[in-house]
C-alpha positions in Angstrom: -18.4 12.1 -10.4 -20.2 9.1 -8.2 -22.3 8.2 -11.3 -19.8 7.5 -14.6 -16.2 7.0 -12.8 -18.5 4.4 -10.5 -20.1 2.9 -13.5 -17.0 2.1 -15.6 -15.7 0.3 -12.7 -18.2 -2.2 -11.2 -17.5 -3.7 -15.1 -13.6 -3.6 -15.5 -12.5 -3.5 -12.3 -11.1 -6.2 -9.8 -11.9 -5.3 -6.1 -15.3 -6.5 -5.6 -15.9 -3.6 -3.5 -14.1 -0.4 -4.2 -16.3 2.9 -4.7 -14.6 4.6 -7.6 -15.6 8.7 -7.2 -13.2 12.0 -6.4 -11.6 11.4 -3.5 -11.2 14.5 -1.4 -7.7 14.8 -1.9 -8.0 14.3 -5.9 -10.9 17.0 -5.4 -8.5 19.2 -3.7 -5.5 18.8 -5.6 -7.9 19.6 -8.7 -9.6 23.0 -7.2 -5.8 24.2 -7.1 -4.8 22.8 -10.2 -8.9 24.5 -11.7 -8.0 28.0 -10.2 -4.8 28.5 -12.2 -5.8 27.4 -15.0 -9.6 30.2 -14.6 -8.5 32.6 -12.4 -11.2 34.0 -12.8 -13.9 32.4 -11.6 -16.3 31.9 -15.0 -18.0 29.0 -14.0 -18.3 27.5 -17.8 -14.3 28.3 -18.2 -14.4 26.4 -14.6 -16.2 23.2 -16.4 -14.4 22.7 -20.0 -11.1 23.0 -17.7 -12.3 20.0 -14.9 -13.3 18.2 -18.1 -10.0 18.7 -19.6 -7.6 17.4 -16.6 -9.8 14.6 -16.2 -8.8 13.3 -19.2 -5.9 14.4 -19.2 -6.2 12.2 -15.9 -7.1 9.6 -17.4 -5.5 9.4 -20.3 -2.4 9.0 -18.0 -3.7 6.4 -16.5 -4.4 3.8 -19.4 -0.8 5.6 -21.1 0.7 3.9 -17.8 -1.3 0.7 -18.2 0.1 0.2 -21.8 4.0 0.5 -20.1 3.1 -1.7 -18.1 3.6 0.3 -14.9 1.9 -2.1 -12.5 4.2 -3.2 -10.5 4.3 0.3 -8.9 1.5 -0.5 -7.4 3.2 -3.4 -5.3 6.2 -0.9 -4.2 4.4 -0.6 -0.6 4.5 -3.7 2.1 1.9 -5.0 4.0 3.0 -2.8 7.5 3.8 -0.4 5.4 0.4 -0.5 4.3 -1.3 -0.6 7.9 0.5 2.3 8.9 -0.8 5.1 5.8 -4.3 3.1 6.2 -3.9 4.1 10.2 -2.5 7.6 9.7 -5.6 7.9 6.5 -8.4 6.9 9.0 -6.5 9.3 11.0 -6.8 12.8 8.8 -10.0 11.9 7.1 -11.3 11.9 10.9 -9.6 15.5 11.9 -11.2 16.9 8.2 -14.8 15.8 9.4 -14.3 17.4 13.3 -14.9 21.4 13.0 -18.0 20.1 10.6 -19.6 17.9 13.1 -19.1 21.0 15.7 -20.5 23.2 13.8 -16.6 25.7 13.4 -14.7 26.6 10.4 -11.3 26.7 10.8 -8.2 27.3 8.0 -6.3 24.0 7.2 -2.4 23.9 7.2 -1.3 20.5 8.6 -2.8 17.5 11.0 -1.2 18.5 14.1 -1.6 22.6 13.5 -5.6 21.6 12.8 -5.8 20.2 16.4 -4.8 22.9 18.3 -6.8 25.6 15.7 -10.1 23.5 16.3 -8.4 23.6 20.1 -8.9 26.9 20.1 -12.2 27.5 18.6 -14.6 25.1 20.6 -16.4 28.0 22.1 -17.6 28.6 18.9 -19.1 25.4 18.8 -22.9 24.8 17.4 -25.3 23.2 19.7 -27.3 22.4 17.0 -24.9 21.6 14.5 -23.4 18.5 18.0 -27.0 18.4 18.3 -27.5 16.0 15.0 -24.3 15.0 15.4 -25.0 13.3 18.2 -28.6 11.8 17.5 -26.4 10.3 14.0 -23.4 9.0 15.2 -26.0 7.9 17.8 -28.2 5.7 15.9 -25.4 4.8 14.1 -23.8 2.8 16.2 -27.0 1.7 18.3 -28.0 0.1 14.7 -24.9 -1.6 13.9 -24.8 -3.2 17.5 -28.1 -4.2 16.9 -28.2 -5.3 13.3 -25.5 -6.8 11.3 -25.3 -5.0 7.7 -27.8 -2.1 8.7 -28.8 -0.1 6.0 -28.5 2.8 9.0 -26.5 4.9 6.9 -29.2 5.5 4.5 -31.4 5.8 6.9 -29.7 8.5 9.0 -29.5 10.4 5.5 -32.7 10.6 4.9 -33.8 10.8 9.0 -31.8 13.8 9.1 -32.9 15.5 6.0 -37.2 14.8 7.5 -35.3 16.0 10.8 -33.8 19.0 8.6 -36.8 20.6 6.6 -39.6 20.1 9.7 -37.5 21.9 12.0 -36.3 24.3 9.7 -32.9 23.7 10.9 -30.8 25.5 9.0 -32.0 28.7 10.2 -31.5 27.1 13.6 -27.7 27.4 12.7 -27.2 24.0 11.2 -25.2 24.5 7.8 -26.8 22.0 5.5 -25.5 21.4 1.9 -27.3 23.5 -0.1 -28.5 24.4 -3.8 -27.3 21.3 -5.8 -28.1 21.9 -9.5 -30.8 19.2 -10.8 -30.8 17.5 -13.8 -27.7 15.1 -15.7 -24.6 17.5 -17.2 -25.1 18.3 -20.9 -21.9 17.0 -22.3 -18.8 18.5 -22.0 -15.3 18.3 -24.7 -11.9 18.6 -23.0 -10.0 21.8 -24.5 -6.9 21.0 -25.6 -5.0 24.6 -25.4 -5.3 23.8 -22.1 -3.3 20.5 -22.1 -0.1 22.0 -21.7 -0.5 24.1 -19.1 -2.2 21.5 -16.8 0.3 18.3 -17.4 2.3 19.0 -15.3 -0.9 18.5 -12.5 -3.1 16.1 -13.8 0.4 13.6 -14.4 0.5 14.2 -9.7 -3.6 14.0 -10.1 -3.4 10.4 -11.4 0.1 9.1 -9.6 -2.9 10.3 -7.1 -5.3 8.2 -8.3 -3.5 5.6 -8.9 -2.0 5.2 -4.9 -4.9 6.0 -3.9 -7.1 3.2 -5.5 -4.6 0.5 -5.0 -3.7 1.1 -1.6 -7.9 1.9 -1.0 -8.4 -1.9 -2.6 -5.9 -3.6 -1.1 -6.9 -2.5 2.1 -10.5 -3.9 2.3 -9.4 -7.0 0.4 -10.4 -10.1 2.2 -9.7 -14.1 2.4 -11.0 -15.3 -0.5 -12.0 -12.2 -2.8 -9.7 -12.3 -6.2 -6.3 -9.8 -6.3 -5.8 -6.7 -6.9 -4.5 -6.4 -10.7 -2.8 -2.7 -11.0 -2.9 -3.6 -15.2 -6.7 -3.6 -15.1 -7.1 -0.6 -12.7 -5.2 1.7 -14.3 -7.9 0.2 -17.0 -10.8 0.7 -15.1 -9.8 3.9 -14.1 -8.1 5.9 -17.1 -11.5 4.5 -19.1 -13.8 6.1 -15.8 -11.9 8.9 -15.5 -12.4 10.0 -19.4 -15.8 8.7 -19.8 -16.5 10.6 -16.7 -14.9 13.9 -18.4 -17.9 13.9 -21.1 -20.0 14.7 -18.1 -17.9 17.6 -17.3 -17.0 15.0 -13.7 -14.0 15.5 -11.6 -10.6 13.8 -12.0 -11.8 9.9 -9.8 -10.3 7.1 -8.0 -10.4 4.5 -5.9 -11.8 6.0 -1.5 -10.9 4.9 0.9 -13.6 6.3 3.1 -16.0 5.0 0.6 -15.3 2.1 0.2 -15.0 2.1 3.9 -18.5 3.0 4.4 -19.3 -0.3 1.6 -17.5 -2.9 3.4 -18.8 -1.6 6.6 -22.6 -2.3 5.2 -22.1 -5.7 4.6 -21.0 -4.6 0.8 -19.6 -7.9 -0.3 -19.6 -7.3 -4.8 -19.9 -4.6 -7.4 -23.3 -4.7 -6.8 -22.8 -2.2 -4.6 -21.6 0.6 -7.1 -23.7 -0.1 -10.0 -26.8 -0.2 -7.2 -25.0 2.8 -6.3 -24.7 4.8 -9.4 -28.0 4.5 -9.9 -28.9 5.6 -6.8 -26.7 8.7 -7.9 -28.4 8.7 -11.4 -32.3 8.8 -9.8 -31.1 11.6 -7.5 -29.4 14.0 -10.0 -33.1 13.8 -12.0 -35.6 13.6 -9.1 -33.9 14.5 -5.7 -31.8 17.1 -6.1 -33.7 20.0 -4.1 -34.4 16.9 -0.9 -30.6 16.8 -1.1 -29.7 20.6 -0.2 -31.4 19.9 3.7 -29.3 17.0 3.6 -26.7 18.6 7.4 -22.9 18.6 6.8 -22.7 17.2 10.1 -25.0 13.9 9.4 -21.8 13.7 6.2 -19.5 13.8 8.8 -20.9 11.8 11.1 -21.1 9.1 9.1 -17.8 9.6 7.9 -16.0 9.2 10.6 -17.8 6.4 11.9 -17.1 4.5 9.2 -13.5 5.4 8.6 -12.4 4.9 12.8 -12.1 1.1 11.4 -8.9 2.5 9.1 -7.4 3.0 12.9 -6.3 -1.0 13.7 -4.5 -0.6 17.2 -4.2 -4.2 17.0 -2.3 -4.8 14.0 0.3 -2.7 14.8 0.7 -4.5 17.7 1.9 -8.0 16.3 3.3 -6.3 13.6 5.4 -4.8 16.4 5.2 -9.0 17.7 6.3 -10.3 15.2 8.5 -7.7 13.4 10.0 -5.2 15.6 11.8 -2.7 13.0 8.9 -3.4 10.6 6.2 -1.9 13.3 8.6 1.1 12.9 7.9 1.4 9.3 4.3 1.1 9.9 4.6 4.2 12.4 6.8 6.4 9.8 4.4 5.2 7.2 1.2 7.2 9.2 3.1 10.4 10.7 4.2 11.0 7.1 0.6 10.9 6.2 0.3 13.5 9.1 3.0 15.8 8.3 3.1 16.0 5.0 -0.4 15.0 3.6 -1.7 11.6 1.1 -0.2 12.4 -2.1 2.3 13.0 0.2 2.1 9.9 2.7 2.3 7.5 -0.2 5.4 8.9 -1.3 7.0 8.3 2.0 5.5 4.3 2.3 7.0 4.0 -0.6 11.2 4.9 0.0 10.0 3.5 3.4 8.9 0.0 2.1 11.8 0.4 -0.3 14.4 1.2 2.7 12.8 -1.5 3.5 13.5 -3.7 0.9 16.9 -2.4 0.5 18.0 -3.0 4.1 16.5 -6.3 3.6 18.3 -7.0 1.1 21.5 -6.2 2.2 21.9 -7.9 5.4 20.4 -11.8 4.5 20.7 -14.3 6.9 23.8 -17.0 7.0 23.2 -20.2 8.9 25.3 -22.7 10.7 24.3 -25.9 9.4 24.2 -29.2 11.5 22.5 -32.8 11.4 19.8 -33.7 13.0 21.6 -37.3 14.9 20.4 -40.2 13.2 19.1 -39.0 10.0 20.6 -36.6 6.4 18.4 -33.5 8.3 20.2 -30.4 8.1 19.4 -27.0 10.5 20.6 -24.0 11.8 21.9 -25.1 14.6 20.2 -23.4 17.9 20.0 -24.3 21.0 16.4 -25.4 20.8 18.3 -28.6 18.7 21.6 -28.2 21.0 23.0 -31.9 20.0 22.9 -31.7 16.4 25.3 -33.8 14.4 28.8 -31.3 13.6 31.6 -32.7 12.1 35.3 -31.7 13.2 37.2 -29.2 10.7 34.0 -28.6 8.7 31.5 -25.8 9.0 28.6 -25.5 6.7 27.0 -22.5 6.3 23.9 -21.7 4.1 22.9 -17.8 2.6 19.5 -17.5 2.4 18.6 -14.7 -0.5 20.0 -12.9 -3.9 23.9 -12.8 -4.1 25.2 -8.9 -5.5 26.6 -6.0 -5.3 24.7 -4.4 -2.2 25.4 -7.3 0.5 28.5 -8.7 -1.1 31.1 -7.4 1.7 28.7 -8.1 4.3 28.8 -11.5 3.8 32.6 -11.3 3.8 32.5 -9.5 6.4 30.1 -12.3 8.1 32.2 -15.0 6.8 36.5 -13.9 8.1 34.3 -13.1 11.2 33.3 -17.3 11.4 36.4 -18.3 10.1 38.2 -17.1 12.5 36.4 -18.3 14.8 36.4 -22.2 14.0 38.5 -22.1 12.3 37.5 -24.7 9.6 40.2 -27.3 7.4 36.8 -27.1 4.8 33.7 -24.2 4.3 30.9 -26.1 2.3 28.5 -23.0 1.1 25.4 -24.6 0.6 23.6 -22.3 -2.0 19.9 -24.2 -2.5 18.4 -20.9 -0.7 20.8 -18.6 -3.3 17.6 -18.0 -5.9 20.7 -16.1 -8.0 24.1 -14.9 -7.6 25.8 -11.3 -9.9 28.5 -10.8 -10.8 29.8 -8.9 -8.1 28.7 -11.5 -5.4 30.4 -13.8 -7.6 33.9 -12.7 -7.8 33.8 -11.9 -4.6 33.2 -15.5 -4.3 36.2 -16.5 -6.7 38.1 -14.2 -4.7 37.2 -15.4 -0.7 38.0 -19.5 -2.2 41.6 -17.2 -3.2 42.0 -16.3 0.1 41.0 -19.4 1.7 43.1 -21.1 0.1 46.0 -19.7 0.2 44.9 -20.1 4.5 44.7 -23.2 4.0 41.2 -24.2 3.8 39.4 -25.6 1.0 36.1 -24.2 0.0 33.5 -26.3 -1.5 30.0 -25.8 -3.0 26.6 -27.6 -2.7 22.6 -27.3 -3.9 23.8 -25.1 -6.9 20.2 -23.7 -9.5 20.5 -24.6 -12.4 20.6 -20.7 -12.9 24.0 -20.3 -11.0 25.1 -23.3 -11.5 25.4 -21.6 -15.3 27.3 -17.9 -14.0 29.8 -20.5 -11.7 30.9 -22.7 -15.0 31.0 -18.8 -16.8 33.4 -17.5 -14.2 36.0 -20.7 -15.1 35.0 -21.8 -11.3 33.9 -25.5 -11.7 37.4 -25.7 -13.4 38.9 -24.4 -10.3 37.2 -26.9 -7.5 37.3 -29.7 -9.7 33.7 -32.6 -9.7 35.7 -33.1 -6.4 34.4 -30.3 -4.7 31.4 -29.7 -6.0 27.8 -31.3 -4.9 24.3 -32.0 -5.1 23.6 -31.4 -1.8 25.4 -30.9 1.5 25.0 -34.9 3.1 27.2 -35.6 0.0 29.6 -33.5 1.3 29.8 -34.8 4.4 30.2 -38.1 2.8 32.6 -37.4 0.5 34.7 -35.0 3.7 34.1 -38.5 6.0 35.8 -40.2 3.4 39.0 -38.8 3.3 39.6 -37.4 7.0 38.8 -41.7 7.0 42.8 -41.6 4.6 46.0 -41.1 6.1 46.9 -38.0 3.5 43.1 -36.8 3.7 43.9 -33.3 4.9 40.7 -31.5 2.6 
């Protein structure tokens, strides 16, 4: 899993640092599905079932690319992604704590697991704690003194040597154990398992894609190329298909692995190529030595680099600028903690969509004034209290797409403004309206009629070609006439002032 998918992604993926293998979440989901398919636990059947599942995941990812479903990855906003990252970081850290302490707990959920860890603290292994503490100390010191140091390699090599020399396993430190040496044999999928595995494969494919996109975007730096969701589908899809032939588990972009790559100075996919080469050499030559690696060392490395996913200062920055989006980030974090990574991504997407719906349902309506001595129009504010306004003229600029979801809100706001200002003429500056949907256009026509009956005239300005075409198709331009439709607001102001200068000019 750390060889074929990683190598294929290195040549086809769009992230410079994304590490592709089987994450903890994918491994858990795959293990559950494979266990259901092979209840007797036969090793040969398990390998075949794994290959079948991985091939299905790869095929589904490629099918999603053919259907151009990559846009689904855009449904997670930046604040929500920050919350998701923090939640994943906390889950990863907590998942590794038992290995750090040398204890065993039955996993039930984030908060229950915390209580179980506390209850089992007296059972902690001192030798395991010593190995973990030494690992963390070396990581901290080397990273502080040497930027982009090979600290993980040093602690892995050192812990293997110490484990072999001192016999740490005999002293009570858990180690990786026996790892088969050599390349796996060619494995073909079993078509008889396809129907049974399709539902599980669909969930794993979704998990693989969303983890890949979330992890890829989480580690993008200024100057890096953007993550192309459709290309990611191809890269991970082919990676899974290729890996299936060697019995690999389903793979995707790993957050914790990528955190290690970025934290140790990785700048390109050369890291993945080197990692794949090392994985190949390890399978061929070093499998026996890796068996001495303490679990506490691996746990300490994962914890050290996963803590970077938790960025309190980022939450504070979001709260300072957009308090509402700060709450969305918190909901995404709690969603991961309460429901797990897969469900947490669903929560993150739902929260993003709810946030988008809330924003689009309440577009801003600004009352405009003109900076004295200029043609500059801007929203009235205390900062520009001396801006020029015109008696009997109310200039309103709605911002955003007008459609059925926000029509009632806009009508309510406009009614309140009419009651407050009692204008003879309302100028609607449409320059910030990219599109107007049928329901909103009908509401505009109805509003013009009601205003006319109340003795108020509605003028329109700044219509883009698309909106203007809609207005013409609905016949509103014929009703308003050229004397109430203008290229910009200043032209409308000039017309209004010219009419006011005549005795009969009542708008």
